[in-house]
Short mmCIF file of C-alpha atoms in Angstrom, two decimals:
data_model
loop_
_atom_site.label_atom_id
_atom_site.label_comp_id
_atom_site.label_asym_id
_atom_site.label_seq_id
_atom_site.Cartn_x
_atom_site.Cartn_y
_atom_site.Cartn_z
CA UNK A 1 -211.24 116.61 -71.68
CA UNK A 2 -209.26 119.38 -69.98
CA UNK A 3 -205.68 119.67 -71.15
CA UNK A 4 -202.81 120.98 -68.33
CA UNK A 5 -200.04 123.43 -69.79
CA UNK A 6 -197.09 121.63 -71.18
CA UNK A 7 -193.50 122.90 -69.85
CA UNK A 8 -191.30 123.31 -72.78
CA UNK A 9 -188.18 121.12 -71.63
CA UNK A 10 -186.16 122.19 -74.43
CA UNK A 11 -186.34 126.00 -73.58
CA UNK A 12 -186.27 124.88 -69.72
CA UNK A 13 -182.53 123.65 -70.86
CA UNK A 14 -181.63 126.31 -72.26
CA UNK A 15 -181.96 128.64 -69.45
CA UNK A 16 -179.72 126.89 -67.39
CA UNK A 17 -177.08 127.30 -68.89
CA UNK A 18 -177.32 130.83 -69.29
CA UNK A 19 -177.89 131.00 -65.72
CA UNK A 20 -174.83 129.45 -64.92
CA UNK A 21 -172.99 132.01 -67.53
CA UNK A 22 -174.64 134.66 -65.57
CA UNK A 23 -173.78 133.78 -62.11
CA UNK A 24 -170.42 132.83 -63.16
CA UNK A 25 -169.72 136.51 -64.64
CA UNK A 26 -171.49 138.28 -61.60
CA UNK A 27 -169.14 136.53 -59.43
CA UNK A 28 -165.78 137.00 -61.05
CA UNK A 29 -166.50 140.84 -61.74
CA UNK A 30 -164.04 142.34 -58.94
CA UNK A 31 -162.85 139.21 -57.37
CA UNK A 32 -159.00 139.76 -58.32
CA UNK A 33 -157.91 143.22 -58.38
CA UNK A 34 -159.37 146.08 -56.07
CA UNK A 35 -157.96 148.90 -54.85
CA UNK A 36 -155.08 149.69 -52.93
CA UNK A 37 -154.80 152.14 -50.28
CA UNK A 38 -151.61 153.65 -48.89
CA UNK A 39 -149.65 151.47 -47.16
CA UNK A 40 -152.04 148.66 -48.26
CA UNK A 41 -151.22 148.07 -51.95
CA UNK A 42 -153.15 145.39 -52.83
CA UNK A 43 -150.64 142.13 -53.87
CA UNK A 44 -149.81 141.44 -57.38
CA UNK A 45 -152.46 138.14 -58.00
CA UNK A 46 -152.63 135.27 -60.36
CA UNK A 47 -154.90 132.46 -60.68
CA UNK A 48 -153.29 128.74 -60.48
CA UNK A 49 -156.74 126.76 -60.73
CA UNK A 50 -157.15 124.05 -58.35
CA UNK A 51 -154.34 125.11 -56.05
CA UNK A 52 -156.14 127.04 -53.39
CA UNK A 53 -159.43 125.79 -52.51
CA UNK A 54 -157.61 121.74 -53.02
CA UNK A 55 -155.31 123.21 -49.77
CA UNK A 56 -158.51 125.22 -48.22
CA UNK A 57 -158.44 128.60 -49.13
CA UNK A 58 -161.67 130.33 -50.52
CA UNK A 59 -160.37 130.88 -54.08
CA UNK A 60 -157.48 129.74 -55.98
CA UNK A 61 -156.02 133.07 -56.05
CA UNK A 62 -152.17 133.00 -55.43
CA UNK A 63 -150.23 135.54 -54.61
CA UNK A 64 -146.83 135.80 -56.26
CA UNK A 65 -145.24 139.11 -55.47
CA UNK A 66 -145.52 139.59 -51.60
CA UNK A 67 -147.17 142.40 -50.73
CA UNK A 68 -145.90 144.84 -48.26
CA UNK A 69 -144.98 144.36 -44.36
CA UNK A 70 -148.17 144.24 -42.21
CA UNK A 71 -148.38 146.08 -39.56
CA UNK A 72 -150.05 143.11 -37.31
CA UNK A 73 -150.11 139.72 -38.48
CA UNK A 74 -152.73 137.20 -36.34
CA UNK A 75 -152.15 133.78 -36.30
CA UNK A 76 -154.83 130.77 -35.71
CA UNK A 77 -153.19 130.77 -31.90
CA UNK A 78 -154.63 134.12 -31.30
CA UNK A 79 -157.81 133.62 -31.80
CA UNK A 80 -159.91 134.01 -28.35
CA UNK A 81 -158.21 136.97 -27.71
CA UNK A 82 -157.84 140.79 -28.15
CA UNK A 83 -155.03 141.70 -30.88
CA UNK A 84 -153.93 145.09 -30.93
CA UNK A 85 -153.98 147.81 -33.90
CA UNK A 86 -153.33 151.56 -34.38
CA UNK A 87 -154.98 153.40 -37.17
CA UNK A 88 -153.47 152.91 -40.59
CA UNK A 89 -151.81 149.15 -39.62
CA UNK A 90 -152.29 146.85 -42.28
CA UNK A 91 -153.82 143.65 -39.69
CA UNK A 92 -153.54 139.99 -42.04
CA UNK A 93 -155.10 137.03 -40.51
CA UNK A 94 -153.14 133.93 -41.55
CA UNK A 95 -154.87 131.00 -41.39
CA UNK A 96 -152.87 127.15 -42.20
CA UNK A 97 -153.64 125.02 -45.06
CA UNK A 98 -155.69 122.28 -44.24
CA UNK A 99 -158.94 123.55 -42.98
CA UNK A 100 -161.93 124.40 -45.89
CA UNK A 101 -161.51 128.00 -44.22
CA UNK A 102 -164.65 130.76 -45.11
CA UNK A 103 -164.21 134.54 -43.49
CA UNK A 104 -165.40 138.03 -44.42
CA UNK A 105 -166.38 139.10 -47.85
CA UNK A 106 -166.13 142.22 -47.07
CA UNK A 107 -165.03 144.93 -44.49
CA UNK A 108 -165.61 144.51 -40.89
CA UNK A 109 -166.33 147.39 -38.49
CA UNK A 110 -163.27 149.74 -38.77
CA UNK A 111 -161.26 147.32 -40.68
CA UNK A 112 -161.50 148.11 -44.79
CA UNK A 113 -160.85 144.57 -46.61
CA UNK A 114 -158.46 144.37 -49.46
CA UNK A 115 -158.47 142.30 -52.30
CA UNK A 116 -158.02 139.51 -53.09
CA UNK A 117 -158.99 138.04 -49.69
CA UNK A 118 -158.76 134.57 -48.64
CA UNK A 119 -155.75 134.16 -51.48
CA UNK A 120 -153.23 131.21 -50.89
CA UNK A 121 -149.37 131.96 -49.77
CA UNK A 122 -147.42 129.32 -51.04
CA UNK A 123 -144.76 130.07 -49.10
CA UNK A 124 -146.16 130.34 -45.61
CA UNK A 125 -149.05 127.85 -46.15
CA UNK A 126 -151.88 129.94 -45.21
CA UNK A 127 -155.10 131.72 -46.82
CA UNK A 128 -154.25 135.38 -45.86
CA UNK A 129 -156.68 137.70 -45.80
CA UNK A 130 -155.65 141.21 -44.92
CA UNK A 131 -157.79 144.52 -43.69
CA UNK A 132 -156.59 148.20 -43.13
CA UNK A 133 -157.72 149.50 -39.40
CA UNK A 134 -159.46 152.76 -40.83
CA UNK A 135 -161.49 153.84 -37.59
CA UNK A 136 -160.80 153.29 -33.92
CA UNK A 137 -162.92 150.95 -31.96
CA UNK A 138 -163.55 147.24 -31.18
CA UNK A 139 -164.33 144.53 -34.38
CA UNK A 140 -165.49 140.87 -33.89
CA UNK A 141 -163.56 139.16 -37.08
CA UNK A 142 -164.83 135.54 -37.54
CA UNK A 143 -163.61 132.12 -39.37
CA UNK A 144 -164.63 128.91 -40.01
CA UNK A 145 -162.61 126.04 -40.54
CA UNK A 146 -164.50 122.79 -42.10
CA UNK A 147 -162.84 119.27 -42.85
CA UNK A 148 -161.25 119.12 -46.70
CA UNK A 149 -163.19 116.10 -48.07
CA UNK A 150 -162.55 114.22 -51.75
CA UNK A 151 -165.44 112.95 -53.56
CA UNK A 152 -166.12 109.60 -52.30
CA UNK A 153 -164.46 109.43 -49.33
CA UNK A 154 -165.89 109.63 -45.73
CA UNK A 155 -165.89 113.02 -44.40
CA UNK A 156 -166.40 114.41 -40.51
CA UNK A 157 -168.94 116.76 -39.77
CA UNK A 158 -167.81 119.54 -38.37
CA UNK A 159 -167.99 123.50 -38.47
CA UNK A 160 -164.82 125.49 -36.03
CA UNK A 161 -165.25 128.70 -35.50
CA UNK A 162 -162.52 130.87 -35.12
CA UNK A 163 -162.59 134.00 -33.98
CA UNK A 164 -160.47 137.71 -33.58
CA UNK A 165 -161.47 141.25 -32.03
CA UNK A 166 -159.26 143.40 -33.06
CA UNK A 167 -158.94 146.21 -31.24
CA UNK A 168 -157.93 149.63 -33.20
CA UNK A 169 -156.39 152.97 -30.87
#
């Protein structure tokens, strides 16, 4: 009689776990924090878990001390269009609560991300996530907006896409 191998399930249970432990540390290594540059210090950032992604935001990261004056701020209105930068502006895109919003990860064309990005302002009630125009030239910035669903309850099916050239002199 031929025998077939035997998967282990107790070892098999163990890995997951430490997969999950793994994936979990890769991802939080450099999520808050980052560096600043210039005119661009990054915001002072805390953590209030739940708050952000429950009104749409990527993370739950909350910005407490505003950071400085940008240069350009783009609002969900302007999207379709051409929005305007010089060379060293600080450009934020603020997006309302909502929306399940998703947008860069990291820099886009001539415009350096800073971190954290996608954070929640209490204040204005938008994920803000904010670039410095390093190089001249023409960047396609993209958004999505998806319905916020709660588990259990009928959700729409939808993706929007929202998005921004920005155009840096």
């Amino acid at each position: 009689m031929r025998r077939l191998p035997v998967i282990r399930k107790k070892s098999f249970f163990l890995v997951i776990p430490l997969m999950l432990v793994l994936l979990l540390a890769a991802c939080s290594a450099g999520s808050v924090g980052g560096s600043g540059s210039g005119s661009g210090a990054t915001p002072a950032p805390t953590t209030v878990k739940g708050y952000g992604t429950a009104q749409g935001c990527p993370s739950d990261v909350v910005v407490t001390t505003a950071p400085p004056a940008a240069g350009v701020t783009v609002h969900i209105t302007q999207s379709h269009s051409t929005v305007t930068a010089h060379t060293g502006d600080i450009v934020q895109f603020n997006l309302p609560f909502g929306q399940r919003w998703s947008g860069p990860t990291s820099s886009v064309g001539g415009l350096e991300m800073q971190t954290p990005s996608g954070y929640a302002d209490k204040t204005s009630k938008v994920c803000v996530w904010r670039f410095v125009a390093k190089g001249t030239g023409t960047s396609m910035v993209n958004f999505y907006g998806r319905a916020i669903c709660l588990k259990g309850q009928l959700c729409p099916q939808y993706v929007m896409n929202v998005p921004f050239e920005v155009s840096v002199k």
